[in-house]
Amino acid sequence: MTSLYPFYHSTDAIKDELEALATRCQGMEVKSVKARGDNGMERSIDLVSIRAPGASPTNKVFMLFGEHSRELISPESGLHFVKTLCGETDLGPQASDVLKDSEFQIVVNGNPVSRQQVEKGNFCLRTNPNGVDLNRNWDEQWQPEAELDPVDTNPGPRPFSEAETRIFKQLVEAYKPTTFLTIHSGTKGMYMPWAFDMEHLAQRNQPQMMQILKTLDKDHCQCPFGAAGKEVGYSCPGTCLDWVYDHLKTPFAFAFEIYTGSQVAAILRERWQEKMQGAGAFLQEHSHLGHRHFRDFFAEHPSGFVQLSSVHQHATNRMSEAECFGQFNPDSREEYNSVVDNWSSAYLGMAAMVAQDLQGGMLGANSTRTMVVAA
């Protein structure tokens, strides 16, 4: 991979960079957390903790990058964000302000063993080494059989059967975040719970979460955003997004899809604007992303959280390795830099807005009637 795309980092290089950063970044620690899955195999995941010395943050942000190994840009974005929080990118001054009110725990590379296989050219590999989709292995409406492609969305023999998801669960339970964010690629979208529910929107803190997505979408995505329920396309049971929101009662829970190929991204933006211009006040006040008005949109552009079974199989099973890489990851240094810069800024904006709300701000005061808005 590094010979074809030298601006990407190998799994070993990500670990080395994080350890080097910890020696010069005040308030940063890196530790390895280990667990065994049902099959007895041990996995190790690195956890980054960043808290500004002397700060008293109100917002505890947990970020999970790299659950799906082929989404290489997710851990790359995570590494860039850690550098940003350490003041080593152009966003350093903004990060310094954010760290006054927010602290972070970050899993930069959530599926490192399978990522190493992707680095060798297996660019379509999504699952962990046991063939389990880590984002279908959480104990939230978990189902024993994959509703989509059994190769890509295998939920495992039981919830939390995998060492990786056991580590994630252990970390978020101990941390008790006020903000949770999981980062994916393959399309562009910004979501809140529920991922599994075909009929209901998440109610707790809904206006505030929707307002944050609305604000971030305008500047950073110009893409579909809102409550990504089953109606959008297909059931997504067993996700980290829903589990953290439901079991830990985390006030703010999000999933961001941060990249798709430029041609598809342009179509997404154009069609989204067309849909919204034609939707009018009805969709802005009464609907959400699960409305039938948008089914054909997501049928053509499935995501990690929003999928239709037949389309999903068509989209992934027939892709070449090169096509998979281009679907999930930028293939030029210029585009790579644009993606990581843009989304680090978005993560900072998210943290700042949540902190404002937790401190008694009026973030959601004017957003209760805005369910979906034009990007």
mmCIF file of C-alpha atoms in Angstrom:
data_model
loop_
_atom_site.group_PDB
_atom_site.id
_atom_site.type_symbol
_atom_site.label_atom_id
_atom_site.label_comp_id
_atom_site.label_asym_id
_atom_site.label_seq_id
_atom_site.Cartn_x
_atom_site.Cartn_y
_atom_site.Cartn_z
ATOM 1 C CA MET A 1 0.000 0.000 0.000
ATOM 2 C CA THR A 2 2.692 2.496 0.948
ATOM 3 C CA SER A 3 4.361 2.013 -2.450
ATOM 4 C CA LEU A 4 1.119 2.945 -4.216
ATOM 5 C CA TYR A 5 -0.052 5.537 -1.708
ATOM 6 C CA PRO A 6 2.968 6.738 0.318
ATOM 7 C CA PHE A 7 0.916 9.347 2.194
ATOM 8 C CA TYR A 8 -0.958 6.584 4.060
ATOM 9 C CA HIS A 9 0.406 5.075 7.268
ATOM 10 C CA SER A 10 0.895 1.410 7.990
ATOM 11 C CA THR A 11 -0.521 -0.015 11.220
ATOM 12 C CA ASP A 12 2.992 -0.050 12.692
ATOM 13 C CA ALA A 13 3.587 3.546 11.590
ATOM 14 C CA ILE A 14 0.355 4.709 13.236
ATOM 15 C CA LYS A 15 1.434 3.104 16.507
ATOM 16 C CA ASP A 16 4.921 4.592 16.267
ATOM 17 C CA GLU A 17 3.573 8.084 15.550
ATOM 18 C CA LEU A 18 1.169 7.954 18.479
ATOM 19 C CA GLU A 19 3.911 6.848 20.849
ATOM 20 C CA ALA A 20 6.194 9.610 19.578
ATOM 21 C CA LEU A 21 3.454 12.203 19.961
ATOM 22 C CA ALA A 22 2.883 11.165 23.571
ATOM 23 C CA THR A 23 6.492 12.109 24.405
ATOM 24 C CA ARG A 24 6.010 15.721 23.332
ATOM 25 C CA CYS A 25 2.276 16.402 23.709
ATOM 26 C CA GLN A 26 1.252 17.666 27.130
ATOM 27 C CA GLY A 27 -1.684 15.798 28.619
ATOM 28 C CA MET A 28 -1.494 12.883 26.155
ATOM 29 C CA GLU A 29 -1.143 9.234 27.088
ATOM 30 C CA VAL A 30 -1.143 6.054 24.988
ATOM 31 C CA LYS A 31 -1.826 2.609 26.387
ATOM 32 C CA SER A 32 -2.534 -0.808 24.920
ATOM 33 C CA VAL A 33 -5.652 -2.656 26.035
ATOM 34 C CA LYS A 34 -5.924 -6.418 25.504
ATOM 35 C CA ALA A 35 -8.782 -8.909 25.507
ATOM 36 C CA ARG A 36 -9.640 -12.371 24.215
ATOM 37 C CA GLY A 37 -12.645 -13.267 22.126
ATOM 38 C CA ASP A 38 -14.777 -16.392 22.141
ATOM 39 C CA ASN A 39 -12.163 -18.190 20.045
ATOM 40 C CA GLY A 40 -9.440 -17.507 22.622
ATOM 41 C CA MET A 41 -7.419 -15.254 20.334
ATOM 42 C CA GLU A 42 -6.007 -12.151 22.009
ATOM 43 C CA ARG A 43 -6.158 -8.723 20.410
ATOM 44 C CA SER A 44 -4.493 -5.474 21.460
ATOM 45 C CA ILE A 45 -5.947 -2.025 20.777
ATOM 46 C CA ASP A 46 -4.172 1.277 21.446
ATOM 47 C CA LEU A 47 -6.087 3.966 23.337
ATOM 48 C CA VAL A 48 -5.139 7.645 23.240
ATOM 49 C CA SER A 49 -6.187 9.928 26.110
ATOM 50 C CA ILE A 50 -5.808 13.714 25.848
ATOM 51 C CA ARG A 51 -6.708 16.211 28.535
ATOM 52 C CA ALA A 52 -5.166 19.665 28.775
ATOM 53 C CA PRO A 53 -3.171 20.137 31.995
ATOM 54 C CA GLY A 54 -5.154 22.161 34.516
ATOM 55 C CA ALA A 55 -8.389 21.971 32.541
ATOM 56 C CA SER A 56 -11.766 20.998 34.031
ATOM 57 C CA PRO A 57 -13.659 19.706 30.984
ATOM 58 C CA THR A 58 -17.419 19.298 31.001
ATOM 59 C CA ASN A 59 -17.404 17.240 27.795
ATOM 60 C CA LYS A 60 -15.866 13.755 27.632
ATOM 61 C CA VAL A 61 -15.499 12.707 23.986
ATOM 62 C CA PHE A 62 -14.943 9.087 22.951
ATOM 63 C CA MET A 63 -14.007 8.574 19.291
ATOM 64 C CA LEU A 64 -13.815 5.212 17.524
ATOM 65 C CA PHE A 65 -11.945 5.051 14.221
ATOM 66 C CA GLY A 66 -11.235 2.087 11.987
ATOM 67 C CA GLU A 67 -13.859 -0.531 12.895
ATOM 68 C CA HIS A 68 -13.926 -1.545 9.228
ATOM 69 C CA SER A 69 -10.431 -2.300 7.965
ATOM 70 C CA ARG A 70 -10.919 -1.265 4.325
ATOM 71 C CA GLU A 71 -11.872 2.238 5.473
ATOM 72 C CA LEU A 72 -8.231 3.261 5.728
ATOM 73 C CA ILE A 73 -9.042 6.956 5.775
ATOM 74 C CA SER A 74 -10.822 6.581 9.124
ATOM 75 C CA PRO A 75 -7.661 5.838 11.177
ATOM 76 C CA GLU A 76 -5.770 8.356 9.055
ATOM 77 C CA SER A 77 -8.331 10.951 10.090
ATOM 78 C CA GLY A 78 -7.958 9.821 13.701
ATOM 79 C CA LEU A 79 -4.174 10.214 13.602
ATOM 80 C CA HIS A 80 -4.495 13.672 12.078
ATOM 81 C CA PHE A 81 -6.970 14.657 14.776
ATOM 82 C CA VAL A 82 -4.621 13.534 17.543
ATOM 83 C CA LYS A 83 -1.893 15.655 15.933
ATOM 84 C CA THR A 84 -4.367 18.537 15.840
ATOM 85 C CA LEU A 85 -5.173 18.217 19.531
ATOM 86 C CA CYS A 86 -1.433 18.255 20.188
ATOM 87 C CA GLY A 87 -1.092 21.534 18.289
ATOM 88 C CA GLU A 88 0.822 20.027 15.361
ATOM 89 C CA THR A 89 -1.508 21.078 12.539
ATOM 90 C CA ASP A 90 -2.846 24.440 11.381
ATOM 91 C CA LEU A 91 -5.927 23.804 13.547
ATOM 92 C CA GLY A 92 -3.830 23.910 16.709
ATOM 93 C CA PRO A 93 -5.188 27.248 18.040
ATOM 94 C CA GLN A 94 -8.785 26.047 17.622
ATOM 95 C CA ALA A 95 -7.892 22.764 19.327
ATOM 96 C CA SER A 96 -6.379 24.635 22.267
ATOM 97 C CA ASP A 97 -9.677 26.438 22.819
ATOM 98 C CA VAL A 98 -11.671 23.202 22.538
ATOM 99 C CA LEU A 99 -9.451 21.483 25.115
ATOM 100 C CA LYS A 100 -10.491 24.019 27.729
ATOM 101 C CA ASP A 101 -13.921 22.376 27.896
ATOM 102 C CA SER A 102 -13.454 18.935 26.302
ATOM 103 C CA GLU A 103 -11.217 15.944 26.918
ATOM 104 C CA PHE A 104 -10.786 12.960 24.601
ATOM 105 C CA GLN A 105 -10.326 9.208 24.534
ATOM 106 C CA ILE A 106 -9.591 7.993 21.033
ATOM 107 C CA VAL A 107 -9.255 4.568 19.452
ATOM 108 C CA VAL A 108 -7.345 5.502 16.306
ATOM 109 C CA ASN A 109 -7.143 2.024 14.758
ATOM 110 C CA GLY A 110 -9.955 -0.255 15.922
ATOM 111 C CA ASN A 111 -9.264 -3.245 13.651
ATOM 112 C CA PRO A 112 -5.465 -3.334 13.359
ATOM 113 C CA VAL A 113 -4.928 -6.984 12.415
ATOM 114 C CA SER A 114 -7.304 -6.832 9.437
ATOM 115 C CA ARG A 115 -5.958 -3.409 8.469
ATOM 116 C CA GLN A 116 -2.569 -5.049 8.015
ATOM 117 C CA GLN A 117 -4.188 -7.341 5.432
ATOM 118 C CA VAL A 118 -5.689 -4.325 3.666
ATOM 119 C CA GLU A 119 -2.234 -2.743 3.611
ATOM 120 C CA LYS A 120 -1.064 -5.792 1.653
ATOM 121 C CA GLY A 121 -3.637 -5.106 -1.076
ATOM 122 C CA ASN A 122 -6.823 -6.774 0.188
ATOM 123 C CA PHE A 123 -8.675 -3.484 -0.211
ATOM 124 C CA CYS A 124 -12.195 -4.927 0.052
ATOM 125 C CA LEU A 125 -11.734 -6.504 3.509
ATOM 126 C CA ARG A 126 -14.231 -5.023 5.992
ATOM 127 C CA THR A 127 -14.360 -7.549 8.860
ATOM 128 C CA ASN A 128 -11.993 -8.609 11.627
ATOM 129 C CA PRO A 129 -9.766 -11.715 11.193
ATOM 130 C CA ASN A 130 -12.661 -13.945 12.282
ATOM 131 C CA GLY A 131 -14.835 -12.608 9.482
ATOM 132 C CA VAL A 132 -17.053 -10.655 11.909
ATOM 133 C CA ASP A 133 -18.350 -7.141 11.256
ATOM 134 C CA LEU A 134 -17.353 -5.298 14.429
ATOM 135 C CA ASN A 135 -20.174 -2.810 13.922
ATOM 136 C CA ARG A 136 -22.804 -5.556 13.998
ATOM 137 C CA ASN A 137 -21.400 -7.333 17.082
ATOM 138 C CA TRP A 138 -22.767 -5.012 19.803
ATOM 139 C CA ASP A 139 -25.594 -6.104 22.094
ATOM 140 C CA GLU A 140 -28.194 -3.667 20.772
ATOM 141 C CA GLN A 141 -30.964 -5.378 18.807
ATOM 142 C CA TRP A 142 -28.291 -7.894 17.805
ATOM 143 C CA GLN A 143 -29.440 -10.528 15.314
ATOM 144 C CA PRO A 144 -27.816 -13.953 14.814
ATOM 145 C CA GLU A 145 -27.843 -13.819 11.031
ATOM 146 C CA ALA A 146 -26.607 -11.138 8.672
ATOM 147 C CA GLU A 147 -29.490 -9.318 7.036
ATOM 148 C CA LEU A 148 -27.161 -8.082 4.313
ATOM 149 C CA ASP A 149 -24.198 -9.767 2.673
ATOM 150 C CA PRO A 150 -23.113 -12.515 5.131
ATOM 151 C CA VAL A 151 -19.480 -11.927 4.181
ATOM 152 C CA ASP A 152 -19.443 -8.220 5.015
ATOM 153 C CA THR A 153 -22.025 -7.959 7.806
ATOM 154 C CA ASN A 154 -21.579 -11.212 9.727
ATOM 155 C CA PRO A 155 -22.669 -10.294 13.297
ATOM 156 C CA GLY A 156 -20.657 -13.075 14.948
ATOM 157 C CA PRO A 157 -21.927 -16.044 16.991
ATOM 158 C CA ARG A 158 -23.194 -13.796 19.788
ATOM 159 C CA PRO A 159 -22.936 -10.158 20.937
ATOM 160 C CA PHE A 160 -19.450 -9.152 22.001
ATOM 161 C CA SER A 161 -17.987 -12.432 20.802
ATOM 162 C CA GLU A 162 -14.983 -10.552 19.450
ATOM 163 C CA ALA A 163 -11.949 -9.338 21.355
ATOM 164 C CA GLU A 164 -12.113 -5.960 19.622
ATOM 165 C CA THR A 165 -15.720 -5.204 20.601
ATOM 166 C CA ARG A 166 -15.037 -6.414 24.145
ATOM 167 C CA ILE A 167 -12.240 -3.846 24.353
ATOM 168 C CA PHE A 168 -14.448 -1.075 22.949
ATOM 169 C CA LYS A 169 -17.205 -1.938 25.423
ATOM 170 C CA GLN A 170 -14.776 -1.995 28.344
ATOM 171 C CA LEU A 171 -13.377 1.399 27.381
ATOM 172 C CA VAL A 172 -16.650 3.269 26.880
ATOM 173 C CA GLU A 173 -18.205 1.790 30.026
ATOM 174 C CA ALA A 174 -15.234 2.942 32.092
ATOM 175 C CA TYR A 175 -15.041 6.375 30.467
ATOM 176 C CA LYS A 176 -18.773 7.214 30.483
ATOM 177 C CA PRO A 177 -18.536 9.739 27.640
ATOM 178 C CA THR A 178 -20.858 12.665 27.129
ATOM 179 C CA THR A 179 -20.111 12.491 23.386
ATOM 180 C CA PHE A 180 -19.582 9.381 21.278
ATOM 181 C CA LEU A 181 -18.507 9.418 17.633
ATOM 182 C CA THR A 182 -17.733 6.534 15.287
ATOM 183 C CA ILE A 183 -16.083 7.335 11.961
ATOM 184 C CA HIS A 184 -16.546 5.439 8.689
ATOM 185 C CA SER A 185 -16.195 5.891 4.927
ATOM 186 C CA GLY A 186 -17.697 4.607 1.686
ATOM 187 C CA THR A 187 -20.232 7.387 1.321
ATOM 188 C CA LYS A 188 -20.834 10.747 2.980
ATOM 189 C CA GLY A 189 -23.367 11.178 5.763
ATOM 190 C CA MET A 190 -23.744 12.391 9.337
ATOM 191 C CA TYR A 191 -26.022 10.358 11.582
ATOM 192 C CA MET A 192 -27.527 10.031 15.036
ATOM 193 C CA PRO A 193 -29.540 7.093 16.514
ATOM 194 C CA TRP A 194 -31.327 4.957 15.745
ATOM 195 C CA ALA A 195 -29.528 2.717 13.268
ATOM 196 C CA PHE A 196 -31.655 -0.368 14.006
ATOM 197 C CA ASP A 197 -35.164 1.078 14.338
ATOM 198 C CA MET A 198 -37.325 1.279 11.224
ATOM 199 C CA GLU A 199 -40.097 3.264 12.862
ATOM 200 C CA HIS A 200 -38.763 5.576 15.549
ATOM 201 C CA LEU A 201 -36.345 8.446 15.919
ATOM 202 C CA ALA A 202 -34.182 8.664 19.008
ATOM 203 C CA GLN A 203 -36.003 10.970 21.403
ATOM 204 C CA ARG A 204 -33.514 11.797 24.151
ATOM 205 C CA ASN A 205 -31.613 14.968 23.232
ATOM 206 C CA GLN A 206 -32.914 14.780 19.671
ATOM 207 C CA PRO A 207 -33.163 18.527 18.907
ATOM 208 C CA GLN A 208 -29.663 19.222 20.163
ATOM 209 C CA MET A 209 -28.110 16.366 18.202
ATOM 210 C CA MET A 210 -29.964 17.354 15.059
ATOM 211 C CA GLN A 211 -28.870 20.970 15.409
ATOM 212 C CA ILE A 212 -25.219 19.943 15.691
ATOM 213 C CA LEU A 213 -25.512 17.810 12.558
ATOM 214 C CA LYS A 214 -27.243 20.612 10.694
ATOM 215 C CA THR A 215 -24.519 23.097 11.601
ATOM 216 C CA LEU A 216 -21.611 20.798 10.807
ATOM 217 C CA ASP A 217 -23.156 19.547 7.582
ATOM 218 C CA LYS A 218 -23.278 22.991 6.019
ATOM 219 C CA ASP A 219 -19.553 23.626 6.392
ATOM 220 C CA HIS A 220 -18.023 20.161 6.271
ATOM 221 C CA CYS A 221 -20.149 17.659 4.363
ATOM 222 C CA GLN A 222 -23.103 18.985 2.358
ATOM 223 C CA CYS A 223 -24.462 15.475 2.576
ATOM 224 C CA PRO A 224 -27.395 13.523 4.041
ATOM 225 C CA PHE A 225 -27.707 13.958 7.779
ATOM 226 C CA GLY A 226 -30.181 13.075 10.490
ATOM 227 C CA ALA A 227 -31.615 10.032 12.229
ATOM 228 C CA ALA A 228 -30.421 7.054 10.196
ATOM 229 C CA GLY A 229 -33.143 4.534 11.034
ATOM 230 C CA LYS A 230 -34.049 1.323 9.229
ATOM 231 C CA GLU A 231 -36.488 3.063 6.923
ATOM 232 C CA VAL A 232 -33.603 4.814 5.212
ATOM 233 C CA GLY A 233 -32.777 1.564 3.529
ATOM 234 C CA TYR A 234 -32.239 -1.465 5.718
ATOM 235 C CA SER A 235 -31.847 -2.638 9.289
ATOM 236 C CA CYS A 236 -28.468 -2.089 10.910
ATOM 237 C CA PRO A 237 -28.700 -4.077 14.163
ATOM 238 C CA GLY A 238 -25.882 -4.455 16.639
ATOM 239 C CA THR A 239 -24.125 -1.109 16.115
ATOM 240 C CA CYS A 240 -21.908 0.796 18.526
ATOM 241 C CA LEU A 241 -23.898 3.979 17.827
ATOM 242 C CA ASP A 242 -27.129 2.580 19.211
ATOM 243 C CA TRP A 243 -25.519 0.613 22.063
ATOM 244 C CA VAL A 244 -23.669 3.583 23.526
ATOM 245 C CA TYR A 245 -26.706 5.854 23.210
ATOM 246 C CA ASP A 246 -29.079 3.298 24.761
ATOM 247 C CA HIS A 247 -27.007 1.467 27.378
ATOM 248 C CA LEU A 248 -24.769 4.287 28.580
ATOM 249 C CA LYS A 249 -27.356 7.045 28.083
ATOM 250 C CA THR A 250 -24.684 9.099 26.342
ATOM 251 C CA PRO A 251 -26.238 12.513 25.619
ATOM 252 C CA PHE A 252 -24.649 12.943 22.175
ATOM 253 C CA ALA A 253 -24.012 9.952 19.887
ATOM 254 C CA PHE A 254 -23.024 10.289 16.248
ATOM 255 C CA ALA A 255 -21.711 8.347 13.250
ATOM 256 C CA PHE A 256 -19.898 10.208 10.470
ATOM 257 C CA GLU A 257 -19.224 8.824 6.991
ATOM 258 C CA ILE A 258 -16.372 11.022 5.813
ATOM 259 C CA TYR A 259 -15.437 9.977 2.281
ATOM 260 C CA THR A 260 -16.570 8.568 -1.004
ATOM 261 C CA GLY A 261 -15.070 8.913 -4.476
ATOM 262 C CA SER A 262 -15.279 12.411 -5.925
ATOM 263 C CA GLN A 263 -17.677 11.438 -8.691
ATOM 264 C CA VAL A 264 -20.142 9.866 -6.267
ATOM 265 C CA ALA A 265 -19.668 12.748 -3.809
ATOM 266 C CA ALA A 266 -20.704 15.233 -6.495
ATOM 267 C CA ILE A 267 -23.770 13.151 -7.338
ATOM 268 C CA LEU A 268 -24.647 12.895 -3.660
ATOM 269 C CA ARG A 269 -24.436 16.639 -3.214
ATOM 270 C CA GLU A 270 -26.404 17.401 -6.362
ATOM 271 C CA ARG A 271 -29.143 14.886 -5.737
ATOM 272 C CA TRP A 272 -29.436 15.819 -2.083
ATOM 273 C CA GLN A 273 -29.961 19.455 -3.030
ATOM 274 C CA GLU A 274 -32.504 18.443 -5.650
ATOM 275 C CA LYS A 275 -34.384 16.316 -3.128
ATOM 276 C CA MET A 276 -34.428 19.054 -0.537
ATOM 277 C CA GLN A 277 -35.487 21.764 -2.951
ATOM 278 C CA GLY A 278 -38.405 19.616 -3.987
ATOM 279 C CA ALA A 279 -39.250 18.464 -0.494
ATOM 280 C CA GLY A 280 -40.267 21.821 0.921
ATOM 281 C CA ALA A 281 -41.518 22.536 4.392
ATOM 282 C CA PHE A 282 -43.142 19.122 4.828
ATOM 283 C CA LEU A 283 -39.835 17.281 5.012
ATOM 284 C CA GLN A 284 -38.176 19.996 7.064
ATOM 285 C CA GLU A 285 -40.842 19.835 9.741
ATOM 286 C CA HIS A 286 -42.323 16.335 9.633
ATOM 287 C CA SER A 287 -39.869 13.872 8.129
ATOM 288 C CA HIS A 288 -36.419 12.420 8.536
ATOM 289 C CA LEU A 289 -33.885 10.504 6.464
ATOM 290 C CA GLY A 290 -36.015 7.385 6.651
ATOM 291 C CA HIS A 291 -38.829 8.917 4.611
ATOM 292 C CA ARG A 292 -39.700 7.014 1.417
ATOM 293 C CA HIS A 293 -38.785 10.201 -0.488
ATOM 294 C CA PHE A 294 -35.117 9.295 0.000
ATOM 295 C CA ARG A 295 -35.132 5.512 -0.545
ATOM 296 C CA ASP A 296 -33.910 5.674 -4.151
ATOM 297 C CA PHE A 297 -31.172 8.068 -3.063
ATOM 298 C CA PHE A 298 -29.749 5.618 -0.521
ATOM 299 C CA ALA A 299 -30.411 2.648 -2.784
ATOM 300 C CA GLU A 300 -27.866 4.097 -5.205
ATOM 301 C CA HIS A 301 -25.429 5.201 -2.483
ATOM 302 C CA PRO A 302 -25.418 2.699 0.404
ATOM 303 C CA SER A 303 -23.364 3.375 3.525
ATOM 304 C CA GLY A 304 -22.032 1.486 6.519
ATOM 305 C CA PHE A 305 -25.137 2.445 8.464
ATOM 306 C CA VAL A 306 -27.611 2.812 5.590
ATOM 307 C CA GLN A 307 -27.852 -0.131 3.225
ATOM 308 C CA LEU A 308 -30.177 -2.102 0.985
ATOM 309 C CA SER A 309 -29.330 -5.786 0.752
ATOM 310 C CA SER A 310 -29.336 -6.223 -3.016
ATOM 311 C CA VAL A 311 -27.519 -2.958 -3.634
ATOM 312 C CA HIS A 312 -24.957 -3.652 -0.951
ATOM 313 C CA GLN A 313 -24.100 -7.011 -2.493
ATOM 314 C CA HIS A 314 -23.859 -5.448 -5.933
ATOM 315 C CA ALA A 315 -21.691 -2.614 -4.664
ATOM 316 C CA THR A 316 -19.096 -4.696 -2.823
ATOM 317 C CA ASN A 317 -19.098 -8.236 -4.219
ATOM 318 C CA ARG A 318 -18.441 -7.048 -7.758
ATOM 319 C CA MET A 319 -15.756 -4.512 -6.919
ATOM 320 C CA SER A 320 -12.122 -5.063 -7.770
ATOM 321 C CA GLU A 321 -9.536 -4.332 -5.096
ATOM 322 C CA ALA A 322 -8.702 -1.044 -6.807
ATOM 323 C CA GLU A 323 -12.367 -0.086 -6.979
ATOM 324 C CA CYS A 324 -12.773 -0.817 -3.280
ATOM 325 C CA PHE A 325 -9.842 1.417 -2.449
ATOM 326 C CA GLY A 326 -11.319 4.296 -4.456
ATOM 327 C CA GLN A 327 -14.784 3.848 -2.977
ATOM 328 C CA PHE A 328 -13.565 4.097 0.609
ATOM 329 C CA ASN A 329 -10.357 6.142 0.446
ATOM 330 C CA PRO A 330 -8.886 9.164 -1.340
ATOM 331 C CA ASP A 331 -6.200 8.125 -3.817
ATOM 332 C CA SER A 332 -4.272 11.394 -4.160
ATOM 333 C CA ARG A 333 -2.226 13.270 -1.585
ATOM 334 C CA GLU A 334 -4.161 16.472 -2.260
ATOM 335 C CA GLU A 335 -7.534 14.855 -1.641
ATOM 336 C CA TYR A 336 -6.195 12.947 1.373
ATOM 337 C CA ASN A 337 -5.009 16.187 2.973
ATOM 338 C CA SER A 338 -8.295 17.903 2.231
ATOM 339 C CA VAL A 339 -10.289 15.108 3.880
ATOM 340 C CA VAL A 340 -8.251 14.891 7.084
ATOM 341 C CA ASP A 341 -8.089 18.681 7.462
ATOM 342 C CA ASN A 342 -11.809 19.120 6.889
ATOM 343 C CA TRP A 343 -12.908 16.440 9.319
ATOM 344 C CA SER A 344 -10.502 17.407 12.086
ATOM 345 C CA SER A 345 -12.142 20.804 11.947
ATOM 346 C CA ALA A 346 -15.570 19.147 12.080
ATOM 347 C CA TYR A 347 -14.608 17.070 15.137
ATOM 348 C CA LEU A 348 -13.463 20.221 16.922
ATOM 349 C CA GLY A 349 -16.704 21.971 16.022
ATOM 350 C CA MET A 350 -18.744 19.053 17.314
ATOM 351 C CA ALA A 351 -16.883 19.016 20.637
ATOM 352 C CA ALA A 352 -17.248 22.769 21.053
ATOM 353 C CA MET A 353 -20.999 22.710 20.412
ATOM 354 C CA VAL A 354 -21.584 19.803 22.792
ATOM 355 C CA ALA A 355 -19.569 21.530 25.512
ATOM 356 C CA GLN A 356 -21.643 24.664 25.001
ATOM 357 C CA ASP A 357 -24.853 22.692 25.420
ATOM 358 C CA LEU A 358 -23.603 20.844 28.503
ATOM 359 C CA GLN A 359 -22.709 24.173 30.065
ATOM 360 C CA GLY A 360 -26.263 25.390 29.667
ATOM 361 C CA GLY A 361 -26.171 26.853 26.186
ATOM 362 C CA MET A 362 -29.298 27.144 24.044
ATOM 363 C CA LEU A 363 -28.046 24.925 21.245
ATOM 364 C CA GLY A 364 -31.339 23.213 20.529
ATOM 365 C CA ALA A 365 -33.690 26.061 21.341
ATOM 366 C CA ASN A 366 -34.496 26.877 17.740
ATOM 367 C CA SER A 367 -34.134 23.393 16.276
ATOM 368 C CA THR A 368 -37.085 21.419 17.586
ATOM 369 C CA ARG A 369 -38.987 21.661 14.311
ATOM 370 C CA THR A 370 -36.002 21.092 12.010
ATOM 371 C CA MET A 371 -35.793 17.378 11.281
ATOM 372 C CA VAL A 372 -34.081 17.559 7.880
ATOM 373 C CA VAL A 373 -32.716 20.631 6.177
ATOM 374 C CA ALA A 374 -30.993 21.402 2.928
ATOM 375 C CA ALA A 375 -27.242 20.988 2.966
#
